[in-house]
Coordinates of C-alpha atoms in Angstrom, one line a residue:
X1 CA 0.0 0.0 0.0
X2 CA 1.3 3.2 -0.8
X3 CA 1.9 6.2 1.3
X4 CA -0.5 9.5 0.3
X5 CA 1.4 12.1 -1.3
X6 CA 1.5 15.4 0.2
X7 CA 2.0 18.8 -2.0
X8 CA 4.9 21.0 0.2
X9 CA 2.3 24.2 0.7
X10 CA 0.2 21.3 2.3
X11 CA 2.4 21.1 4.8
X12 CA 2.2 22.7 8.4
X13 CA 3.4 26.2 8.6
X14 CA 6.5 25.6 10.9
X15 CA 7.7 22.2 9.3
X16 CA 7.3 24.2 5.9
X17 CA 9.1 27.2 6.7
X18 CA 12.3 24.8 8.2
X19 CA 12.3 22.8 4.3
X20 CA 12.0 26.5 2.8
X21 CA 15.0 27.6 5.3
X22 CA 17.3 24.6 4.2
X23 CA 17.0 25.4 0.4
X24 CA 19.7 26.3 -2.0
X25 CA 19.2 29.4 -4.0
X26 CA 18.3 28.0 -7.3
X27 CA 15.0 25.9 -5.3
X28 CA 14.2 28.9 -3.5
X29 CA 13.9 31.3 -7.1
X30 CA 11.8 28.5 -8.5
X31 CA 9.6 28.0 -5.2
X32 CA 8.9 31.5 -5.3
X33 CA 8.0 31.6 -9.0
X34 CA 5.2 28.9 -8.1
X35 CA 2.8 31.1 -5.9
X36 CA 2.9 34.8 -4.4
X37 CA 1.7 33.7 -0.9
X38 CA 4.6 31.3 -1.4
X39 CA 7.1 33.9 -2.1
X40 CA 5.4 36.2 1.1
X41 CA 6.5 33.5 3.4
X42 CA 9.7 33.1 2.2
X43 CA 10.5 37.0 2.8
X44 CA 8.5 36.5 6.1
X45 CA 11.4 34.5 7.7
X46 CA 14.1 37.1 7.0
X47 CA 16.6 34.6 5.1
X48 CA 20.0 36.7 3.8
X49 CA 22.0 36.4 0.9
X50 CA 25.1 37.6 3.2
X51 CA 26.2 39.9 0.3
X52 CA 26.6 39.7 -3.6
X53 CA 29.9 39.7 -6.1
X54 CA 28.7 40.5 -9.6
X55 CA 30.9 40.5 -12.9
X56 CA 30.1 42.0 -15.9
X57 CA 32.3 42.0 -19.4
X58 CA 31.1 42.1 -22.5
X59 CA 29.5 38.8 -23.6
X60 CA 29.6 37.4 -19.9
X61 CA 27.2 38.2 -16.7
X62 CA 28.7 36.0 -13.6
X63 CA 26.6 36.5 -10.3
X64 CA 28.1 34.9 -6.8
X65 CA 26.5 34.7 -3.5
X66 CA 30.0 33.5 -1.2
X67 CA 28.1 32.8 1.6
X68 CA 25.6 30.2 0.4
X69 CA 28.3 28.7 -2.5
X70 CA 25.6 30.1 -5.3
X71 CA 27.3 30.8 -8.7
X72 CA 25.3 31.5 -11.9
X73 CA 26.1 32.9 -15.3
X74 CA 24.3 34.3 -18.7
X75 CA 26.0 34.8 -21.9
X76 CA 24.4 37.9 -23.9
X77 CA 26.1 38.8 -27.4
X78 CA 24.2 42.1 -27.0
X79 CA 25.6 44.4 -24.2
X80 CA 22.1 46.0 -23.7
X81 CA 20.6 42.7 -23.2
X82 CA 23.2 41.7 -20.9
X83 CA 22.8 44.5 -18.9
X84 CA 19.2 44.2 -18.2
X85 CA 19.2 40.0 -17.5
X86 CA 22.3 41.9 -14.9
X87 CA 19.5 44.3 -13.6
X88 CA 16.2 41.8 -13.2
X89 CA 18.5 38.7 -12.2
X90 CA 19.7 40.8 -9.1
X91 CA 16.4 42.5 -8.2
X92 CA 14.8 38.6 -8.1
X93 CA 17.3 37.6 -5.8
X94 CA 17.0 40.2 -3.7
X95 CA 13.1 39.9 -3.7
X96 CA 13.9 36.5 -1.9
X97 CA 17.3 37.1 -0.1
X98 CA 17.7 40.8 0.5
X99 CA 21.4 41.8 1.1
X100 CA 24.2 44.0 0.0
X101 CA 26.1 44.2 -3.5
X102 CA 29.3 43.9 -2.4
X103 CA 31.3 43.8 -5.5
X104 CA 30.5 45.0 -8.5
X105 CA 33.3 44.6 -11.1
X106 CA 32.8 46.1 -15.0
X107 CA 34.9 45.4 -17.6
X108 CA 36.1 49.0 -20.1
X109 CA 34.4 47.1 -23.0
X110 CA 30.9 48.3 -21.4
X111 CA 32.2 51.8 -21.4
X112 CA 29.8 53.5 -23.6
X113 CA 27.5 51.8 -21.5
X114 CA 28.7 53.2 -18.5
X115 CA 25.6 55.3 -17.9
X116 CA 23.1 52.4 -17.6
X117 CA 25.3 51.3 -14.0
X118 CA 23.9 53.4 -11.1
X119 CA 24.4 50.9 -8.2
X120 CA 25.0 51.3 -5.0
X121 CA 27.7 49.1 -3.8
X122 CA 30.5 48.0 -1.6
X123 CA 33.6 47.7 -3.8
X124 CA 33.7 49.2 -7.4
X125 CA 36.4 47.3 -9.7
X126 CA 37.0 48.2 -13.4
X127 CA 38.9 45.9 -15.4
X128 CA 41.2 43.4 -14.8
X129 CA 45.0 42.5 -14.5
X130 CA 46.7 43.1 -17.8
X131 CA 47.2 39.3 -18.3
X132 CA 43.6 38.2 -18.1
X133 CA 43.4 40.0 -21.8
X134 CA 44.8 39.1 -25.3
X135 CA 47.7 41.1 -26.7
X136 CA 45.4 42.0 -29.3
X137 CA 42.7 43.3 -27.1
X138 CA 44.8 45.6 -25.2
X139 CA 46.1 47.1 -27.9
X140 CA 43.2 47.4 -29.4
X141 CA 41.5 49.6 -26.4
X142 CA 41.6 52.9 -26.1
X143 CA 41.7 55.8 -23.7
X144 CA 38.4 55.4 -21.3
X145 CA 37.1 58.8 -21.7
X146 CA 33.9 58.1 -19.9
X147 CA 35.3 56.8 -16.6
X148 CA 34.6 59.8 -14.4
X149 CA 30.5 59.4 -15.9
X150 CA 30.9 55.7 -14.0
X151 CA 32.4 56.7 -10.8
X152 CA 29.9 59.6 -10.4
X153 CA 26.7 57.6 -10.9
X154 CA 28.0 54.0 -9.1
X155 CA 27.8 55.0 -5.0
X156 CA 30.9 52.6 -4.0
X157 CA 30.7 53.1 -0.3
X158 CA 34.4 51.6 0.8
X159 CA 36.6 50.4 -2.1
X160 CA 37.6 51.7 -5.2
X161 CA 40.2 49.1 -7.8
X162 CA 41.4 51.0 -11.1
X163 CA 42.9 47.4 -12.8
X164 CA 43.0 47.9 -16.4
X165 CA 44.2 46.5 -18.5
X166 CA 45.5 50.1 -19.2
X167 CA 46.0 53.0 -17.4
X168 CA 42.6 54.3 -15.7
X169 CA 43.6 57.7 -15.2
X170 CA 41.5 59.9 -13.1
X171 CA 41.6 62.9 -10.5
X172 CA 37.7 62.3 -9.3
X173 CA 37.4 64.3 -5.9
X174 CA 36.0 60.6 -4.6
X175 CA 38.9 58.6 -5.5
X176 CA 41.0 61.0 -2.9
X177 CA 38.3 59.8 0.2
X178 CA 37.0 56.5 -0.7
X179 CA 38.2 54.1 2.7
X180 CA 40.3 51.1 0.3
X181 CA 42.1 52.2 -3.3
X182 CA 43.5 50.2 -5.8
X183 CA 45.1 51.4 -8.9
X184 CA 47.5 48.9 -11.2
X185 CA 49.0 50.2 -14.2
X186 CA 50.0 53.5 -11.7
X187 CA 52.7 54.9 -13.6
X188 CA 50.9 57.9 -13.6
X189 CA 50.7 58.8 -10.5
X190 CA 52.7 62.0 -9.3
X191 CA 54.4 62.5 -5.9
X192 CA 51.4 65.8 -5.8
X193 CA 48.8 62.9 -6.7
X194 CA 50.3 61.1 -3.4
X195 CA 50.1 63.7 -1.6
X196 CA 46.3 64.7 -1.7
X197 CA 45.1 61.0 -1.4
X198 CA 43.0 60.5 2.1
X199 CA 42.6 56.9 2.0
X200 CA 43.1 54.4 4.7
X201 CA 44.5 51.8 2.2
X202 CA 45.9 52.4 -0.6
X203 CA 47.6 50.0 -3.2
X204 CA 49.5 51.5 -6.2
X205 CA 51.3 48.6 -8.2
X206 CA 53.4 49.1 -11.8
X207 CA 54.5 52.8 -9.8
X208 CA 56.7 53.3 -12.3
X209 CA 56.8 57.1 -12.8
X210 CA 57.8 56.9 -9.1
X211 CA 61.4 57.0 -7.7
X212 CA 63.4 55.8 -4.9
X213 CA 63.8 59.5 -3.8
X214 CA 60.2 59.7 -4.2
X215 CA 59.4 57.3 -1.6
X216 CA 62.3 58.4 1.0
X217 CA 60.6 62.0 0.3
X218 CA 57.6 60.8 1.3
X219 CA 58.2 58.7 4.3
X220 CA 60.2 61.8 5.8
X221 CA 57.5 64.1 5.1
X222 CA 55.4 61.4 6.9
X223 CA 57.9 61.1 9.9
X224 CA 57.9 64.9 9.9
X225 CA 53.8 65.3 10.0
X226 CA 53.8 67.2 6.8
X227 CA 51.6 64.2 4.8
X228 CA 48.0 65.5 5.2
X229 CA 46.3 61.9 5.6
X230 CA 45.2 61.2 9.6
X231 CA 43.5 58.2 7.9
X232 CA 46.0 56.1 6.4
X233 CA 46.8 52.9 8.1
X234 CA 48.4 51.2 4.7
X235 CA 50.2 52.2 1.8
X236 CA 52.1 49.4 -0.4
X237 CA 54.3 50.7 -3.8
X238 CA 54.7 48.0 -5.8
X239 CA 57.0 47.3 -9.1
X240 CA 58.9 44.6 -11.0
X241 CA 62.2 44.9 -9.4
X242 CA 61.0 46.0 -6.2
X243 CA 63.2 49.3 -4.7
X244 CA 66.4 49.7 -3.0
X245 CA 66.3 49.7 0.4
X246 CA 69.4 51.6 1.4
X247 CA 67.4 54.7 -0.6
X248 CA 64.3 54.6 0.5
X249 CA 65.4 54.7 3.8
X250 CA 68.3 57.3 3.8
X251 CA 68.4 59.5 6.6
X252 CA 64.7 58.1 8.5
X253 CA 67.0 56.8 11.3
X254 CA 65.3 53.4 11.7
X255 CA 64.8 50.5 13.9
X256 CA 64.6 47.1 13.0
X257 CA 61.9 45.1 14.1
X258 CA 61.0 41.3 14.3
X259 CA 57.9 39.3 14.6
X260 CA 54.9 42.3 15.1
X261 CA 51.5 41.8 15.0
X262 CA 49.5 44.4 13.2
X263 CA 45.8 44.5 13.2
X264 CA 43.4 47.1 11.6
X265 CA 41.1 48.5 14.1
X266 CA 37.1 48.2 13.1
X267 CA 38.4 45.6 10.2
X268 CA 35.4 44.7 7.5
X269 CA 36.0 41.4 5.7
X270 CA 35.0 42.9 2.4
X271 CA 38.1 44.4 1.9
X272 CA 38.8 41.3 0.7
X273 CA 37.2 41.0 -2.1
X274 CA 40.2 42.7 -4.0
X275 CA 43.8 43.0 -3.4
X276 CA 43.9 46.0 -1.1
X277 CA 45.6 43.7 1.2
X278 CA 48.3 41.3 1.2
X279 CA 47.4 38.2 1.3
X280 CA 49.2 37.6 4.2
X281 CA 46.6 39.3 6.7
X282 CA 43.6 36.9 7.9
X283 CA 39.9 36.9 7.6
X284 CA 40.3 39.1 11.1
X285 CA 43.0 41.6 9.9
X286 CA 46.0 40.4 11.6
X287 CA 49.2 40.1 10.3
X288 CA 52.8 39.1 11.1
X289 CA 55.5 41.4 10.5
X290 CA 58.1 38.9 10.3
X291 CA 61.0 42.1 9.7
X292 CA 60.4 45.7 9.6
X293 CA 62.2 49.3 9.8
X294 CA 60.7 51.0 12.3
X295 CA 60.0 54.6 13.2
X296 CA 58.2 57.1 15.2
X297 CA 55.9 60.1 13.9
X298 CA 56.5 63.9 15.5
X299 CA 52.6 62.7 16.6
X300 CA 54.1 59.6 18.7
X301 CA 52.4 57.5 16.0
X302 CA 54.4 54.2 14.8
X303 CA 55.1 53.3 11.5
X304 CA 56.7 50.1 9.9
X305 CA 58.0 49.7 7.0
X306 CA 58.9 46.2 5.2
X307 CA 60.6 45.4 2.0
X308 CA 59.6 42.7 -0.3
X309 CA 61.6 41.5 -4.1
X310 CA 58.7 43.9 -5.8
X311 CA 57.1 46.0 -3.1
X312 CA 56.9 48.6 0.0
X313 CA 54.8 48.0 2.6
X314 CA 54.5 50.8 4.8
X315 CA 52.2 50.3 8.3
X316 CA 50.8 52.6 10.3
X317 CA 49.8 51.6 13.9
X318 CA 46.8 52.8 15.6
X319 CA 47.2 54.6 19.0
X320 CA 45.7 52.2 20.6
X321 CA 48.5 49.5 19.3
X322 CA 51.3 52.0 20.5
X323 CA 49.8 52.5 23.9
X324 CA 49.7 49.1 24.3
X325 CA 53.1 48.3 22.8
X326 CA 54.7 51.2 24.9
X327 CA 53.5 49.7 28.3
X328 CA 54.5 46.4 27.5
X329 CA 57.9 47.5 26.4
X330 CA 57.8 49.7 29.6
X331 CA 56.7 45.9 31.9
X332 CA 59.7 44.5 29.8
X333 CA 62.2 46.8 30.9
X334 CA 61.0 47.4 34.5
X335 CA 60.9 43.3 34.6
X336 CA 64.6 42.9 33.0
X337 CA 65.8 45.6 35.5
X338 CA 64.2 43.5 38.9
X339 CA 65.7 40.2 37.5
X340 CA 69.1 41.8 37.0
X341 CA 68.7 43.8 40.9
X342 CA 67.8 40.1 41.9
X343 CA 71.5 38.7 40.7
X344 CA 73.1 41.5 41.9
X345 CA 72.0 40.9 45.4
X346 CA 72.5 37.4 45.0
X347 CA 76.5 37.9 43.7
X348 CA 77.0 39.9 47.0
X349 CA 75.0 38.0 49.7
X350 CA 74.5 34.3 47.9
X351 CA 71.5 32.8 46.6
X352 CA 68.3 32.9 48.5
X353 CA 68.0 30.0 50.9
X354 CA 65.4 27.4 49.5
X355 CA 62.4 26.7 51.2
X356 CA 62.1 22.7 52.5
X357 CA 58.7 20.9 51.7

């Protein structure tokens, strides 16, 4: 004899809504397609999506959802039609699990399309490493004249990544503030462009137009107070070749350093989502310093600086972390000089009768 079949929305409410909460994406899109009370109780139990990554190039749309492992694609010849499957595929999801766009990342073949993008986002990337493109196709792009018409209508609330494959040259007031920049291809960039950034991480890589004397400039004026950025807590230079240390580092007066721990203060995970970072840092925004050169701001502010074969990394600790590290350098030394008062008194009246059991 065979069991009675039982349609799901049959089911009692609580039972239902725990099968509706164990779905992947894909069965809860389809679920929600079947019946609009169906779809009211899946917004009724508050599921997330815990944040979106979207990618967007010419014939390709790639949609990720990291937290719940949900990865989906749509091919589009036709850049308009593309864009609008990008549009109505995100506002379905969201319908059903409401949560932030994270990353958005365009591609400069979409460039005269630039004015259809007015999201609101986390991270705004455009383009890619160099190497991700054909020969052919980077020579065949040309100058992206419409890139400030993109940064003023996306609202990127933290992060900012100018990757290329060619420069992305820009002097957009909200490059200067955005919290996390990223610019590859940098050889543009000018010790005054340096100079007037605000960010609190800032990655410049291919820096060729940038000198040795450039970055010992800079990390003097730094030392000195005379950089105009209270925000900044990291700033790498990177290049092929990597700089040489003995002039970068003329006349800073330095100390080296082993074995820190750096951690940003209020760290969000998303910064993650490009290479703002090294890679070394963890989900929590700790890293080791294995070896640094190490000096003090006129503000009593620490900064490290460590060298890598193609990059700069230069650190700048909270005041919290210096507080810290000065009183526990301070119970060091006041620990050392009680153990060393302790020998002394034992040279001159023997060692400290032991206690029996």
């Amino acid at each position: 004899m065979s069991l009675p079949t039982i349609a799901l929305e049959d089911l009692p409410l609580l039972p239902y809504a725990q099968y509706i909460s164990y779905l992947d994406v894909k069965s809860l899109i389809q679920l929600s397609r079947n019946q609009d009370s169906t779809k009211e109780l899946i917004q009724l139990l508050g599921l997330e999506s815990g944040g979106y990554h979207i990618s967007i190039r010419q014939n390709l749309l790639e949609l990720r959802i990291p937290s719940r492992n949900h990865y989906q694609w749509h091919n589009d010849s036709d850049k308009d039609g593309l864009i609008c499957t990008m549009h109505d595929v995100l506002d379905e999801l969201k319908s059903v699990l409401p949560g932030n766009l994270d990353h958005l990342k365009i591609d400069p073949d979409l460039s005269s399309h630039f004015s259809y993008f007015n999201h609101q986002c986390t991270v705004l990337s455009i383009g890619s490493n160099t190497y991700e493109y054909s020969p052919t196709k980077v020579e065949s792009m040309g100058p992206l004249e419409n890139l400030d018409e993109l940064l003023n209508k996306v609202q990127f609330e933290k992060g900012l990544a100018l990757n290329g494959p060619k420069e992305l040259k820009t002097e957009n007031p909200r490059i200067f503030r955005i919290d996390w920049l990223q610019i590859r291809n940098s050889s543009w960039i000018t010790s005054e462009f340096l100079r007037k950034l605000q960010n609190k991480v800032i990655y410049l890589t291919d820096a060729w137009s940038l000198t040795d004397q450039d970055l010992n400039e800079f990390l003097r004026d730094l030392k000195d107070g005379k950089i105009n950025n209270p925000n900044l807590q990291m700033i790498r230079f990177g290049r092929y070749g990597g700089w040489d240390k003995s002039a970068v580092l003329e006349g800073l007066e330095v100390t080296e350093q082993r074995d820190q721990i750096f951690k940003f203060p209020d760290f969000d995970k998303r910064v993650k989502t490009e290479k703002f970072l090294p890679r070394e840092f963890t989900d929590d925004g700790v890293m080791k310093i294995e070896e640094s050169c190490d000096f003090t701001r006129n503000d009593g502010i620490k900064c490290s600086i460590q060298f890598s074969w193609n990059s700069v990394r230069i650190f700048v600790w909270n005041p919290v972390q210096t507080q810290v590290e000065k009183k526990t350098k301070k119970k060091r030394a006041a620990k050392k000089r009680a153990t060393k008062k302790r020998r002394n008194t034992d040279s001159v009246n023997g060692p400290t009768a032991k206690r029996s059991c």
